[in-house]
Amino acid sequence: MLGSGLRGIGLVGLGGIAGVLTNRSRVRDTLWQIDPQKCIACGNCATYCVLEESAVKCVHAYAMCGYCELCTGFFPPEPQALNTGAENQLCPTGAIVRTFVEDPYFEYTIDEKLCIGCGKCVKGCNAFGNGSLFLQVRHDRCLNCNQCSIAAACPSQAYRRVPADRPYLLKGTDHTE
Ligand code: SF4
Ligand code: SF4
Ligand code: SF4
């Protein structure tokens, strides 16, 4: 019942990216990407990018999300209350928007402008939730450096080059093979 409408919201953003990528794929054969199955959300993606604002952002696979009232990607362990007070948010920049859907479900949307790619929400969601939040290199920002400095600093070898015409490794699809 929560189904198709909500999932559609998730696909809008990624569809927009695909347009940008179609142009890039003509000039580049491969691009850097994070395998979300290997990422351990260590925090390096926020700090090792050559760009002042990291090219890595959080992405949400809505089809995998439980729409939990107590989202462990949104709330810190043992929150004071289940509301959107700053003291109850795990995200250091307030980049996750929590919206009531219907009792007892809530939707969580990433405000990409605010996301710094720190992975705190990813870690929380992986630890106790469905793992629907994950990190991806956003190719509308990435410079596609010959040697990605985050890849060099990644402790879990989660970075690899992917074909430019299939530039995302999305959870909940067959693109993480
Ligand atoms: S916790 Fe970190 S990775 Fe998650 S949305 Fe906030 S800034 Fe982005
Ligand atoms: S390739 Fe360069 S710009 Fe892209 S994520 Fe890595 S360091 Fe950042
Ligand atoms: S550096 Fe590697 S393990 Fe750390 S957050 Fe980035 S992709 Fe994940």
PDB file of C-alpha atoms and ligand atoms in Angstrom:
ATOM      1  CA  MET A   1       0.000   0.000   0.000  1.00  0.00           C
ATOM      2  CA  LEU A   2       2.913   2.292   0.741  1.00  0.00           C
ATOM      3  CA  GLY A   3       4.335   0.892  -2.462  1.00  0.00           C
ATOM      4  CA  SER A   4       4.630   2.419  -5.836  1.00  0.00           C
ATOM      5  CA  GLY A   5       4.021   6.082  -5.066  1.00  0.00           C
ATOM      6  CA  LEU A   6       6.802   6.281  -2.526  1.00  0.00           C
ATOM      7  CA  ARG A   7       9.213   4.270  -4.576  1.00  0.00           C
ATOM      8  CA  GLY A   8       8.548   6.633  -7.457  1.00  0.00           C
ATOM      9  CA  ILE A   9       9.826   9.523  -5.365  1.00  0.00           C
ATOM     10  CA  GLY A  10      13.140   7.748  -4.965  1.00  0.00           C
ATOM     11  CA  LEU A  11      13.572   7.256  -8.666  1.00  0.00           C
ATOM     12  CA  VAL A  12      13.007  10.884  -9.623  1.00  0.00           C
ATOM     13  CA  GLY A  13      16.395  12.031  -8.332  1.00  0.00           C
ATOM     14  CA  LEU A  14      18.318   9.199  -9.875  1.00  0.00           C
ATOM     15  CA  GLY A  15      16.564   9.682 -13.189  1.00  0.00           C
ATOM     16  CA  GLY A  16      17.818  13.259 -13.246  1.00  0.00           C
ATOM     17  CA  ILE A  17      21.353  12.105 -12.655  1.00  0.00           C
ATOM     18  CA  ALA A  18      21.115   9.624 -15.492  1.00  0.00           C
ATOM     19  CA  GLY A  19      20.610  12.474 -17.952  1.00  0.00           C
ATOM     20  CA  VAL A  20      23.842  14.156 -16.874  1.00  0.00           C
ATOM     21  CA  LEU A  21      25.637  10.859 -17.043  1.00  0.00           C
ATOM     22  CA  THR A  22      24.550  10.084 -20.549  1.00  0.00           C
ATOM     23  CA  ASN A  23      26.613  13.036 -21.748  1.00  0.00           C
ATOM     24  CA  ARG A  24      29.628  12.097 -19.669  1.00  0.00           C
ATOM     25  CA  SER A  25      29.628   8.527 -20.851  1.00  0.00           C
ATOM     26  CA  ARG A  26      30.536   9.708 -24.333  1.00  0.00           C
ATOM     27  CA  VAL A  27      33.876  11.063 -23.161  1.00  0.00           C
ATOM     28  CA  ARG A  28      34.820   8.618 -20.407  1.00  0.00           C
ATOM     29  CA  ASP A  29      34.869   4.872 -20.426  1.00  0.00           C
ATOM     30  CA  THR A  30      34.859   4.258 -16.693  1.00  0.00           C
ATOM     31  CA  LEU A  31      34.020   6.144 -13.508  1.00  0.00           C
ATOM     32  CA  TRP A  32      34.734   5.647  -9.819  1.00  0.00           C
ATOM     33  CA  GLN A  33      31.956   4.168  -7.745  1.00  0.00           C
ATOM     34  CA  ILE A  34      31.388   2.703  -4.277  1.00  0.00           C
ATOM     35  CA  ASP A  35      30.246  -0.872  -3.894  1.00  0.00           C
ATOM     36  CA  PRO A  36      27.652  -0.471  -1.118  1.00  0.00           C
ATOM     37  CA  GLN A  37      28.075  -4.124  -0.164  1.00  0.00           C
ATOM     38  CA  LYS A  38      31.721  -3.437   0.785  1.00  0.00           C
ATOM     39  CA  CYS A  39      31.440   0.052   2.309  1.00  0.00           C
ATOM     40  CA  ILE A  40      31.729   0.066   6.103  1.00  0.00           C
ATOM     41  CA  ALA A  41      30.789   3.759   6.428  1.00  0.00           C
ATOM     42  CA  CYS A  42      34.149   4.675   7.934  1.00  0.00           C
ATOM     43  CA  GLY A  43      33.767   8.428   7.417  1.00  0.00           C
ATOM     44  CA  ASN A  44      36.645   8.887   4.941  1.00  0.00           C
ATOM     45  CA  CYS A  45      34.306   9.693   2.061  1.00  0.00           C
ATOM     46  CA  ALA A  46      33.466  12.998   3.741  1.00  0.00           C
ATOM     47  CA  THR A  47      37.056  14.114   4.205  1.00  0.00           C
ATOM     48  CA  TYR A  48      39.342  12.614   1.527  1.00  0.00           C
ATOM     49  CA  CYS A  49      37.715  13.891  -1.673  1.00  0.00           C
ATOM     50  CA  VAL A  50      39.807  16.496  -3.518  1.00  0.00           C
ATOM     51  CA  LEU A  51      36.710  18.650  -3.741  1.00  0.00           C
ATOM     52  CA  GLU A  52      35.960  20.982  -0.850  1.00  0.00           C
ATOM     53  CA  GLU A  53      32.491  19.432  -0.654  1.00  0.00           C
ATOM     54  CA  SER A  54      32.783  15.692  -1.181  1.00  0.00           C
ATOM     55  CA  ALA A  55      31.355  14.203  -4.370  1.00  0.00           C
ATOM     56  CA  VAL A  56      29.968  11.382  -2.210  1.00  0.00           C
ATOM     57  CA  LYS A  57      26.383  11.624  -1.022  1.00  0.00           C
ATOM     58  CA  CYS A  58      23.881   9.417   0.708  1.00  0.00           C
ATOM     59  CA  VAL A  59      21.331   7.670  -1.496  1.00  0.00           C
ATOM     60  CA  HIS A  60      18.130   5.986  -0.340  1.00  0.00           C
ATOM     61  CA  ALA A  61      16.780   2.741  -1.797  1.00  0.00           C
ATOM     62  CA  TYR A  62      13.141   3.333  -0.950  1.00  0.00           C
ATOM     63  CA  ALA A  63      12.117  -0.153  -2.036  1.00  0.00           C
ATOM     64  CA  MET A  64      14.245  -1.589   0.794  1.00  0.00           C
ATOM     65  CA  CYS A  65      13.198   0.892   3.479  1.00  0.00           C
ATOM     66  CA  GLY A  66      10.937  -0.178   6.329  1.00  0.00           C
ATOM     67  CA  TYR A  67       9.578   3.380   6.771  1.00  0.00           C
ATOM     68  CA  CYS A  68      10.299   2.819  10.452  1.00  0.00           C
ATOM     69  CA  GLU A  69       9.070   5.198  13.123  1.00  0.00           C
ATOM     70  CA  LEU A  70      12.328   4.545  14.999  1.00  0.00           C
ATOM     71  CA  CYS A  71      14.749   4.830  12.079  1.00  0.00           C
ATOM     72  CA  THR A  72      18.265   4.016  13.243  1.00  0.00           C
ATOM     73  CA  GLY A  73      19.652   5.960  10.297  1.00  0.00           C
ATOM     74  CA  PHE A  74      17.836   9.079  11.462  1.00  0.00           C
ATOM     75  CA  PHE A  75      17.933   8.766  15.256  1.00  0.00           C
ATOM     76  CA  PRO A  76      21.003   8.233  17.428  1.00  0.00           C
ATOM     77  CA  PRO A  77      21.019   5.249  19.794  1.00  0.00           C
ATOM     78  CA  GLU A  78      18.634   5.954  22.685  1.00  0.00           C
ATOM     79  CA  PRO A  79      17.119   9.212  21.385  1.00  0.00           C
ATOM     80  CA  GLN A  80      15.476  11.491  23.940  1.00  0.00           C
ATOM     81  CA  ALA A  81      12.294  11.533  21.853  1.00  0.00           C
ATOM     82  CA  LEU A  82      11.129  10.356  18.430  1.00  0.00           C
ATOM     83  CA  ASN A  83      10.826  13.794  16.901  1.00  0.00           C
ATOM     84  CA  THR A  84      12.905  15.997  14.600  1.00  0.00           C
ATOM     85  CA  GLY A  85      14.550  18.086  17.317  1.00  0.00           C
ATOM     86  CA  ALA A  86      18.211  18.671  16.446  1.00  0.00           C
ATOM     87  CA  GLU A  87      19.263  16.811  19.589  1.00  0.00           C
ATOM     88  CA  ASN A  88      17.461  13.707  18.279  1.00  0.00           C
ATOM     89  CA  GLN A  89      19.121  13.615  14.865  1.00  0.00           C
ATOM     90  CA  LEU A  90      22.105  11.448  14.018  1.00  0.00           C
ATOM     91  CA  CYS A  91      22.945  13.420  10.870  1.00  0.00           C
ATOM     92  CA  PRO A  92      25.411  16.207  11.734  1.00  0.00           C
ATOM     93  CA  THR A  93      24.005  18.533   9.068  1.00  0.00           C
ATOM     94  CA  GLY A  94      20.281  17.810   9.375  1.00  0.00           C
ATOM     95  CA  ALA A  95      20.268  16.451   5.824  1.00  0.00           C
ATOM     96  CA  ILE A  96      17.616  13.778   6.414  1.00  0.00           C
ATOM     97  CA  VAL A  97      14.017  14.930   6.124  1.00  0.00           C
ATOM     98  CA  ARG A  98      11.551  12.850   8.158  1.00  0.00           C
ATOM     99  CA  THR A  99       7.963  12.954   6.902  1.00  0.00           C
ATOM    100  CA  PHE A 100       4.906  11.252   8.405  1.00  0.00           C
ATOM    101  CA  VAL A 101       3.179   8.988   5.882  1.00  0.00           C
ATOM    102  CA  GLU A 102       0.512   7.074   7.797  1.00  0.00           C
ATOM    103  CA  ASP A 103       0.523   5.453  11.204  1.00  0.00           C
ATOM    104  CA  PRO A 104       3.101   4.091  11.991  1.00  0.00           C
ATOM    105  CA  TYR A 105       5.176   4.872   8.875  1.00  0.00           C
ATOM    106  CA  PHE A 106       7.622   7.675   8.163  1.00  0.00           C
ATOM    107  CA  GLU A 107       9.529   8.476   5.003  1.00  0.00           C
ATOM    108  CA  TYR A 108      13.171   9.566   5.053  1.00  0.00           C
ATOM    109  CA  THR A 109      14.496  11.744   2.240  1.00  0.00           C
ATOM    110  CA  ILE A 110      18.040  13.040   1.776  1.00  0.00           C
ATOM    111  CA  ASP A 111      18.468  16.763   1.202  1.00  0.00           C
ATOM    112  CA  GLU A 112      21.497  16.399  -1.017  1.00  0.00           C
ATOM    113  CA  LYS A 113      22.610  20.010  -0.660  1.00  0.00           C
ATOM    114  CA  LEU A 114      23.207  19.386   3.035  1.00  0.00           C
ATOM    115  CA  CYS A 115      24.687  15.879   2.862  1.00  0.00           C
ATOM    116  CA  ILE A 116      28.468  15.713   3.371  1.00  0.00           C
ATOM    117  CA  GLY A 117      28.757  11.967   2.789  1.00  0.00           C
ATOM    118  CA  CYS A 118      29.824  11.185   6.344  1.00  0.00           C
ATOM    119  CA  GLY A 119      28.012   7.841   6.361  1.00  0.00           C
ATOM    120  CA  LYS A 120      26.684   8.081   9.917  1.00  0.00           C
ATOM    121  CA  CYS A 121      23.153   7.353   8.756  1.00  0.00           C
ATOM    122  CA  VAL A 122      24.433   4.478   6.621  1.00  0.00           C
ATOM    123  CA  LYS A 123      26.115   2.910   9.611  1.00  0.00           C
ATOM    124  CA  GLY A 124      22.986   3.261  11.735  1.00  0.00           C
ATOM    125  CA  CYS A 125      20.712   1.864   9.044  1.00  0.00           C
ATOM    126  CA  ASN A 126      23.041  -1.067   8.372  1.00  0.00           C
ATOM    127  CA  ALA A 127      23.399  -1.884  12.060  1.00  0.00           C
ATOM    128  CA  PHE A 128      19.736  -2.086  13.027  1.00  0.00           C
ATOM    129  CA  GLY A 129      17.609  -1.345   9.957  1.00  0.00           C
ATOM    130  CA  ASN A 130      17.208  -2.678   6.425  1.00  0.00           C
ATOM    131  CA  GLY A 131      20.382  -1.101   5.023  1.00  0.00           C
ATOM    132  CA  SER A 132      18.433   1.067   2.600  1.00  0.00           C
ATOM    133  CA  LEU A 133      20.700   4.121   3.086  1.00  0.00           C
ATOM    134  CA  PHE A 134      24.064   3.918   1.316  1.00  0.00           C
ATOM    135  CA  LEU A 135      26.785   6.092  -0.205  1.00  0.00           C
ATOM    136  CA  GLN A 136      27.444   6.774  -3.880  1.00  0.00           C
ATOM    137  CA  VAL A 137      29.837   8.974  -5.828  1.00  0.00           C
ATOM    138  CA  ARG A 138      27.629  11.508  -7.561  1.00  0.00           C
ATOM    139  CA  HIS A 139      28.903  12.020 -11.062  1.00  0.00           C
ATOM    140  CA  ASP A 140      27.392  15.436 -11.504  1.00  0.00           C
ATOM    141  CA  ARG A 141      30.089  16.479  -8.975  1.00  0.00           C
ATOM    142  CA  CYS A 142      32.946  13.993  -9.259  1.00  0.00           C
ATOM    143  CA  LEU A 143      36.037  15.034 -11.272  1.00  0.00           C
ATOM    144  CA  ASN A 144      36.801  11.392 -12.094  1.00  0.00           C
ATOM    145  CA  CYS A 145      40.410  11.759 -10.907  1.00  0.00           C
ATOM    146  CA  ASN A 146      42.832   9.213 -12.336  1.00  0.00           C
ATOM    147  CA  GLN A 147      43.450   8.028  -8.795  1.00  0.00           C
ATOM    148  CA  CYS A 148      40.497   8.825  -6.541  1.00  0.00           C
ATOM    149  CA  SER A 149      41.961   9.998  -3.236  1.00  0.00           C
ATOM    150  CA  ILE A 150      39.056   8.498  -1.311  1.00  0.00           C
ATOM    151  CA  ALA A 151      39.605   5.156  -2.987  1.00  0.00           C
ATOM    152  CA  ALA A 152      43.218   5.258  -1.825  1.00  0.00           C
ATOM    153  CA  ALA A 153      42.055   5.935   1.741  1.00  0.00           C
ATOM    154  CA  CYS A 154      39.182   3.459   1.748  1.00  0.00           C
ATOM    155  CA  PRO A 155      39.818   0.749   4.364  1.00  0.00           C
ATOM    156  CA  SER A 156      37.502  -1.790   2.750  1.00  0.00           C
ATOM    157  CA  GLN A 157      38.443  -1.539  -0.958  1.00  0.00           C
ATOM    158  CA  ALA A 158      34.894  -0.463  -1.679  1.00  0.00           C
ATOM    159  CA  TYR A 159      35.865   1.749  -4.632  1.00  0.00           C
ATOM    160  CA  ARG A 160      36.118   0.403  -8.121  1.00  0.00           C
ATOM    161  CA  ARG A 161      35.799   1.643 -11.650  1.00  0.00           C
ATOM    162  CA  VAL A 162      32.491   0.978 -13.355  1.00  0.00           C
ATOM    163  CA  PRO A 163      31.359   1.425 -16.960  1.00  0.00           C
ATOM    164  CA  ALA A 164      30.375   5.036 -17.607  1.00  0.00           C
ATOM    165  CA  ASP A 165      27.036   3.957 -19.017  1.00  0.00           C
ATOM    166  CA  ARG A 166      26.239   2.089 -15.754  1.00  0.00           C
ATOM    167  CA  PRO A 167      27.755   4.510 -13.252  1.00  0.00           C
ATOM    168  CA  TYR A 168      25.815   3.646 -10.082  1.00  0.00           C
ATOM    169  CA  LEU A 169      25.895   0.545  -7.895  1.00  0.00           C
ATOM    170  CA  LEU A 170      22.454   0.731  -6.388  1.00  0.00           C
ATOM    171  CA  LYS A 171      21.152  -1.400  -3.571  1.00  0.00           C
ATOM    172  CA  GLY A 172      17.924  -3.198  -4.284  1.00  0.00           C
ATOM    173  CA  THR A 173      18.801  -3.653  -7.963  1.00  0.00           C
ATOM    174  CA  ASP A 174      20.977  -6.092  -9.889  1.00  0.00           C
ATOM    175  CA  HIS A 175      23.648  -3.411 -10.375  1.00  0.00           C
ATOM    176  CA  THR A 176      25.693  -4.451  -7.349  1.00  0.00           C
ATOM    177  CA  GLU A 177      26.886  -7.667  -8.926  1.00  0.00           C
TER     178      GLU A 177
HETATM  179  S1  SF4 B   1      24.387  11.343   8.193  1.00  0.00           S
HETATM  180 FE1  SF4 B   1      26.068  11.973   6.822  1.00  0.00          FE
HETATM  181  S2  SF4 B   1      25.798  10.676   4.959  1.00  0.00           S
HETATM  182 FE2  SF4 B   1      23.858  10.594   6.142  1.00  0.00          FE
HETATM  183  S3  SF4 B   1      22.583  12.228   5.227  1.00  0.00           S
HETATM  184 FE3  SF4 B   1      23.673  13.122   6.997  1.00  0.00          FE
HETATM  185  S4  SF4 B   1      25.536  14.054   6.103  1.00  0.00           S
HETATM  186 FE4  SF4 B   1      24.687  12.609   4.575  1.00  0.00          FE
HETATM  187  S1  SF4 B   2      37.503  10.775  -8.153  1.00  0.00           S
HETATM  188 FE1  SF4 B   2      38.217  12.734  -7.278  1.00  0.00          FE
HETATM  189  S2  SF4 B   2      36.412  14.071  -7.236  1.00  0.00           S
HETATM  190 FE2  SF4 B   2      35.686  11.953  -7.507  1.00  0.00          FE
HETATM  191  S3  SF4 B   2      35.185  11.209  -5.462  1.00  0.00           S
HETATM  192 FE3  SF4 B   2      37.315  10.600  -5.887  1.00  0.00          FE
HETATM  193  S4  SF4 B   2      38.609  12.284  -5.102  1.00  0.00           S
HETATM  194 FE4  SF4 B   2      36.474  13.043  -5.219  1.00  0.00          FE
HETATM  195  S1  SF4 B   3      36.104   5.322   2.427  1.00  0.00           S
HETATM  196 FE1  SF4 B   3      35.280   3.291   1.818  1.00  0.00          FE
HETATM  197  S2  SF4 B   3      34.483   2.320   3.706  1.00  0.00           S
HETATM  198 FE2  SF4 B   3      34.813   4.537   4.143  1.00  0.00          FE
HETATM  199  S3  SF4 B   3      32.783   5.485   3.790  1.00  0.00           S
HETATM  200 FE3  SF4 B   3      33.945   5.659   1.853  1.00  0.00          FE
HETATM  201  S4  SF4 B   3      33.433   3.816   0.628  1.00  0.00           S
HETATM  202 FE4  SF4 B   3      32.763   3.441   2.751  1.00  0.00          FE
END
